[in-house]
Coordinates of C-alpha atoms and ligand atoms in Angstrom, one line a residue:
X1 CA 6.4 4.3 107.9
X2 CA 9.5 2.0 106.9
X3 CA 12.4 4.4 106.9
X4 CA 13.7 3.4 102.8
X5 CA 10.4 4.4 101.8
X6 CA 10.5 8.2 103.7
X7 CA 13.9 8.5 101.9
X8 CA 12.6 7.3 98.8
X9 CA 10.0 9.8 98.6
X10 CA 12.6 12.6 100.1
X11 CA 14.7 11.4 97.1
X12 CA 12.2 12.3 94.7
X13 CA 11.1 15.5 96.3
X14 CA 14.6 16.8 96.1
X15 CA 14.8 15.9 92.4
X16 CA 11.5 17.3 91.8
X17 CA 13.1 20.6 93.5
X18 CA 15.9 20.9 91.4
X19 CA 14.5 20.7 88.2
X20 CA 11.5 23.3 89.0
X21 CA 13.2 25.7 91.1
X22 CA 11.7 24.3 94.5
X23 CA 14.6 25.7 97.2
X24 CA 14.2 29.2 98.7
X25 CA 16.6 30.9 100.9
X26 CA 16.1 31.6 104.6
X27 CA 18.3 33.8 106.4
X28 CA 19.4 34.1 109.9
X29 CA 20.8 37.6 111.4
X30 CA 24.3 37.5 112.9
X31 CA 24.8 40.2 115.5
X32 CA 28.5 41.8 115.5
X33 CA 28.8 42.7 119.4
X34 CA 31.8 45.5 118.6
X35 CA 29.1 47.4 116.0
X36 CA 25.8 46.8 118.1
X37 CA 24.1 45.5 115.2
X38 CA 23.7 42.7 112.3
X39 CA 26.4 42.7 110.7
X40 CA 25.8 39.4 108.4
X41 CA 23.5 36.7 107.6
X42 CA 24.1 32.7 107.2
X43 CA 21.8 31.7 103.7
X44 CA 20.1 28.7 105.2
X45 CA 18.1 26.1 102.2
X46 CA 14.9 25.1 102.6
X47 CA 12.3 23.2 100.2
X48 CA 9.3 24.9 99.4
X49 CA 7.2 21.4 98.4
X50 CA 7.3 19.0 100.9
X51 CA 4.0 17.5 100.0
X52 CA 2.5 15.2 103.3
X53 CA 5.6 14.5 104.6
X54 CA 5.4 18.1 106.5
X55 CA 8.2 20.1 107.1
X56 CA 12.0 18.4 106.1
X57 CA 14.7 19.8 107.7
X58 CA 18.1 20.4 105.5
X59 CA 19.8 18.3 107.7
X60 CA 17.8 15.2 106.4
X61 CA 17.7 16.0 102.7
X62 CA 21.4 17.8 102.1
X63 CA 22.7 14.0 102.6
X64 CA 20.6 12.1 100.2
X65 CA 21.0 14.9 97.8
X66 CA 25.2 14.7 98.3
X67 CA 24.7 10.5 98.2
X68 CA 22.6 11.3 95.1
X69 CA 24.8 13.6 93.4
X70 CA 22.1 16.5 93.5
X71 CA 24.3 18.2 95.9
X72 CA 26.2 20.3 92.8
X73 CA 22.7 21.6 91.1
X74 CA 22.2 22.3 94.7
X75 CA 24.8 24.2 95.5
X76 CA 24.5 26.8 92.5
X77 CA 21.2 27.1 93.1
X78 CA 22.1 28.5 96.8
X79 CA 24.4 30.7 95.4
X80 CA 22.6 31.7 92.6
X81 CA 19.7 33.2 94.8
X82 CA 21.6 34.6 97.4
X83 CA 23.4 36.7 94.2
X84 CA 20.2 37.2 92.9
X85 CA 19.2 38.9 96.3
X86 CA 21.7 40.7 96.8
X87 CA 21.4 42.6 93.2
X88 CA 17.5 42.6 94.0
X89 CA 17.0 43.9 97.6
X90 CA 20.2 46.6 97.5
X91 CA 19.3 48.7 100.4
X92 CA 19.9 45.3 102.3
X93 CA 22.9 43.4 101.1
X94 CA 24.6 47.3 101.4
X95 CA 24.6 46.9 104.8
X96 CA 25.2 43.8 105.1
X97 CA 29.5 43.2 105.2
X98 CA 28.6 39.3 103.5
X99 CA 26.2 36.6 103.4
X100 CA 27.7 33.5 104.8
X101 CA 26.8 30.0 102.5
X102 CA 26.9 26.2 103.6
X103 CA 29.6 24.5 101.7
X104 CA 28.8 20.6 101.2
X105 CA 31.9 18.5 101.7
X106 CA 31.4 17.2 98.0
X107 CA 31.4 20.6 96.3
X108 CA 34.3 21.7 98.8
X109 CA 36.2 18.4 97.0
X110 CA 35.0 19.0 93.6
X111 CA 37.8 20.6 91.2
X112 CA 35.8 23.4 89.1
X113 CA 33.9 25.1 92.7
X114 CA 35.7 27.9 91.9
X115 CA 34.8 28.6 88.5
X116 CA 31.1 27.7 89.1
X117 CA 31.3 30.1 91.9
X118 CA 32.9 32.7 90.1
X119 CA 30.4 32.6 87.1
X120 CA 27.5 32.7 89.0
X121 CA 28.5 36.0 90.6
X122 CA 29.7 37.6 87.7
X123 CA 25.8 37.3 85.8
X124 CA 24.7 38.8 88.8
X125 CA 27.4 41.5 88.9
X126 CA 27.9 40.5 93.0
X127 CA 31.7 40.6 94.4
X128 CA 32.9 37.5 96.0
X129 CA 33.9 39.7 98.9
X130 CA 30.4 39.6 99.5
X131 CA 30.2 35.4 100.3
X132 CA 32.0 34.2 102.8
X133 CA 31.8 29.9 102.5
X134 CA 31.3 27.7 105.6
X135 CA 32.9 24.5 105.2
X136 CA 33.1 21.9 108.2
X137 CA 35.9 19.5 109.2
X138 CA 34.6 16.6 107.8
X139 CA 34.3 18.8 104.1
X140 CA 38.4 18.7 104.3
X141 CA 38.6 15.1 105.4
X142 CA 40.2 12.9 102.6
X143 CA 40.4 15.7 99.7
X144 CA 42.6 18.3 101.3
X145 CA 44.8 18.1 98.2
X146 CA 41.8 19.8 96.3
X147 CA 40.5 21.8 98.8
X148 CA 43.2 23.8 100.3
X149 CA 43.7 24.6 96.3
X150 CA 40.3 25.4 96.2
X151 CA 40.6 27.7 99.4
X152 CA 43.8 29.6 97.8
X153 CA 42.2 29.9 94.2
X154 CA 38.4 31.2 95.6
X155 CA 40.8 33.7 98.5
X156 CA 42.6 35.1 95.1
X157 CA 39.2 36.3 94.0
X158 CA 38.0 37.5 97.1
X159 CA 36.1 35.1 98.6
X160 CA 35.9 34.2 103.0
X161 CA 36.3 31.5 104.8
X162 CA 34.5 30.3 108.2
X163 CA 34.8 27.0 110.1
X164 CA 31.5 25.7 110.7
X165 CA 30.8 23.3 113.8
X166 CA 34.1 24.6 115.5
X167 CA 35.1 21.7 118.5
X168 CA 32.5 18.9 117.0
X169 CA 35.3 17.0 115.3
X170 CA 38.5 15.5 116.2
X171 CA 41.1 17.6 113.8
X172 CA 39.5 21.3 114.0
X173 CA 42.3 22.5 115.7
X174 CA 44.7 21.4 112.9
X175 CA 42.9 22.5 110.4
X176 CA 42.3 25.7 111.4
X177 CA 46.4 26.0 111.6
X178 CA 46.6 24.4 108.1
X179 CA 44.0 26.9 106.3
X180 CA 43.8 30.1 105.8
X181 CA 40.0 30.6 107.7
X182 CA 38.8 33.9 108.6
X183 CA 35.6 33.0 110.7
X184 CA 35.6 30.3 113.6
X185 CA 31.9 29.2 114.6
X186 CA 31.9 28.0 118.2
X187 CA 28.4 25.0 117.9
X188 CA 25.2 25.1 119.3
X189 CA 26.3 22.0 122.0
X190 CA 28.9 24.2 123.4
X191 CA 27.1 27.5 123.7
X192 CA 24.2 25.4 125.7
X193 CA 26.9 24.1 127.9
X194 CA 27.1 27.9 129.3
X195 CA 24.1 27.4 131.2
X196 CA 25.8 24.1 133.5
X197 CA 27.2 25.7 136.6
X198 CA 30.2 23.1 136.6
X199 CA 31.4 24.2 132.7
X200 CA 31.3 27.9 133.8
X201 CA 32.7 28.3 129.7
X202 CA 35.5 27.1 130.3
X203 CA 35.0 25.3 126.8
X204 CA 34.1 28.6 125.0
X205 CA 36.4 30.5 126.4
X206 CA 39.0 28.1 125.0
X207 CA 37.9 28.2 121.8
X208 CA 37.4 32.2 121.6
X209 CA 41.0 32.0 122.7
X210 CA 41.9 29.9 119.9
X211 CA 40.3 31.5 117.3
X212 CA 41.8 34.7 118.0
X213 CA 45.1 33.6 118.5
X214 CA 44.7 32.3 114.4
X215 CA 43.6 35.7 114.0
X216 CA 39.7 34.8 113.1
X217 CA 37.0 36.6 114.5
X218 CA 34.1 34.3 116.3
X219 CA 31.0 33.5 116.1
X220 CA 28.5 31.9 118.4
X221 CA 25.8 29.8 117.1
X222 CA 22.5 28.7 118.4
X223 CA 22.7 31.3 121.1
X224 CA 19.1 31.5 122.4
X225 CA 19.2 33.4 126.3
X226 CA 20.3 36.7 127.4
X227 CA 22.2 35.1 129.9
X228 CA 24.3 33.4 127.2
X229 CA 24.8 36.6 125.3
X230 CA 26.0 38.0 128.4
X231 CA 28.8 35.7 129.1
X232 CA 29.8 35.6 125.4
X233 CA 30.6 39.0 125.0
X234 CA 32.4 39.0 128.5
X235 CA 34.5 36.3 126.9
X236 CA 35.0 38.8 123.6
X237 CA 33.3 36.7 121.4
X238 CA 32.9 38.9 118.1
X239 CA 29.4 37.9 116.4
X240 CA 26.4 36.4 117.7
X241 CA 23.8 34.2 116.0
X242 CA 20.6 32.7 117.3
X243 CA 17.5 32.4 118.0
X244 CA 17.8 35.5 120.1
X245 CA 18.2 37.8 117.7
X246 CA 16.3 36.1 115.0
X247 CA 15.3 32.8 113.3
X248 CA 16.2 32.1 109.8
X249 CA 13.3 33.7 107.4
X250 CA 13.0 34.8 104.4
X251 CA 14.5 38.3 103.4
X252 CA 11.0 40.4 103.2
X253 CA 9.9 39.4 106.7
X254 CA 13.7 39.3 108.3
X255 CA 15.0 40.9 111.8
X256 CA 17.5 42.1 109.3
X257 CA 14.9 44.5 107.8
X258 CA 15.2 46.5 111.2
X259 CA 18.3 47.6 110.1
X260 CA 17.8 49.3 106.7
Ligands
C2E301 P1 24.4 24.7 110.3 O1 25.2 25.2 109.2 O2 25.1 24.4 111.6 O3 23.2 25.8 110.5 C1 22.8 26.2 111.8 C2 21.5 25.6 112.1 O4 21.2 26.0 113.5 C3 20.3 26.0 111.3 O5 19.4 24.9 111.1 C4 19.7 27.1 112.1 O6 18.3 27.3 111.8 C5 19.9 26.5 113.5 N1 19.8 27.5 114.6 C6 20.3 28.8 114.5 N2 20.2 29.5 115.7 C7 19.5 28.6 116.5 C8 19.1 28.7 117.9 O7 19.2 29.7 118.6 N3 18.4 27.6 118.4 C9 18.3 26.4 117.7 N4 17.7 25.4 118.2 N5 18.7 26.3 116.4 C10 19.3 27.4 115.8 P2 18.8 24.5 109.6 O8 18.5 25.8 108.9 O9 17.8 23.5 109.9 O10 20.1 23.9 108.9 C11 20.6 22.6 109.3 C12 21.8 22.2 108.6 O11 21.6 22.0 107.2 C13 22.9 23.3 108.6 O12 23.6 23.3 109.9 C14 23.7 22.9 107.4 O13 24.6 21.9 107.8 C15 22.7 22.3 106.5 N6 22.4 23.4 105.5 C16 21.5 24.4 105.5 N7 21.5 25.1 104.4 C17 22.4 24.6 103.6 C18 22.8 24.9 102.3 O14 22.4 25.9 101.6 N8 23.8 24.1 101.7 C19 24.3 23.0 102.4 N9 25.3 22.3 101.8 N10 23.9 22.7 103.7 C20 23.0 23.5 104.3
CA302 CA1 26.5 26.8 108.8
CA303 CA1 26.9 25.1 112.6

């Protein structure tokens, strides 16, 4: 199948989504190794209709929707439903300390986030204490003007901060001394490197180090064997997410449900 005409059809799916509320919310458990138990959840999209092109992952449809402006109906639709569960399922989100939600680099750049963000909240009566954002390095690249204002104004009102993708880029480290983040995620490429005998961690263990010297807390991502999980919380990593203690589903059939 000629690739223009898969994205085409992608295109059109994603517009059809938006306008008939066709995204649910998946989430995935995040394990806090200090309280033995989930302590948060990362809101992760997917499209309910994907028609005969099977199962698309975010990852190919969050950058057509950004190049096709979708990416701001998008993004209040995401936060919309995670408010909207959290005022819903209430013996859940109580135990829960937040729900952690994938910032696009465009709504990270865009001037009014903050009062979209805000408003949606308040109709559902949900604290922004409760959603901590995950932006990524290349989210702050060319608009930092914007978005470090955008970071101060959302912190005012009570919203958290993670870096997503921690290591990937080039400038992590200097942005993480530039803004105030609360959350460092250490990537899936690095946590896999655990298992080569010549890495021994020597990567993750820098960037634990890191994060805690900027005072964040970290999380590991993509962490899928015991043997990983072990050497993580020797090297006092904070949280854990991953396959291992949970794929992303949706709220009724979660490992989270374990908890309540
Ligand atoms: P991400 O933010 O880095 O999300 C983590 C991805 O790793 C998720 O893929 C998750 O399912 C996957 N993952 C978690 N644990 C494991 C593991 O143990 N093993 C393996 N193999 N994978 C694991 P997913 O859900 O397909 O999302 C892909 C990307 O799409 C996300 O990467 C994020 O960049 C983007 N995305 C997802 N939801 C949203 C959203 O609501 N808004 C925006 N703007 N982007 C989103
Ligand atoms: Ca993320
Ligand atoms: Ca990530």
């Amino acid at each position: 199948e000629p690739k223009n005409h898969r994205r085409d059809r992608i295109e059109k799916l994603v517009a059809d989504a938006v306008e008939n509320n066709g995204f649910e919310m998946y989430y995935q458990p995040i394990f806090s190794i200090e309280k033995g138990t989930f302590h948060s959840a990362e809101a992760l999209i997917r499209m309910r209709s994907t028609s005969e092109l099977g199962y698309i992952s975010p990852e190919e449809f969050i950058p057509i929707a950004e190049e096709k402006g979708m990416i701001f109906d998008i993004g209040d639709a995401v936060v919309e439903q995670v408010a909207e569960f959290a005022k819903r399922s209430e013996v859940v989100s109580q135990k829960l300390d937040f729900i952690e939600v994938n910032l696009s680099g465009l709504q990270a750049a865009s001037p009014d986030l903050d009062k979209r963000l805000e408003q949606i909240l308040r109709k559902y009566g949900i604290s922004p204490s409760f959603i901590n954002l995950e932006i990524t390095e290349t989210a702050v690249i060319g608009s930092e003007d914007v978005f470090s204002k955008n970071i101060s104004s959302l912190r005012r009102i009570g919203f958290s901060f993670s870096m997503d993708d921690f290591g990937t880029g080039y400038a992590s480290l200097s942005y993480l001394s530039r803004l105030p983040i609360d959350l460092v995620k250490i990537d899936k490429s690095f946590v896999d490197q655990l298992e080569t005998a010549d890495s021994r961690g020597d990567f993750v263990k820098a960037i634990i180090s890191i994060g805690h010297m900027f005072r964040c807390k970290v999380i590991a991502e993509g962490v899928e064997l015991d043997s990983q999980l072990s050497t993580l919380r020797e090297l006092s990593c904070d949280y854990i997410q991953g396959y291992i203690w949970g794929k992303p589903a949706p709220i009724e059939e979660n490992a989270i449900q374990s908890k309540v």
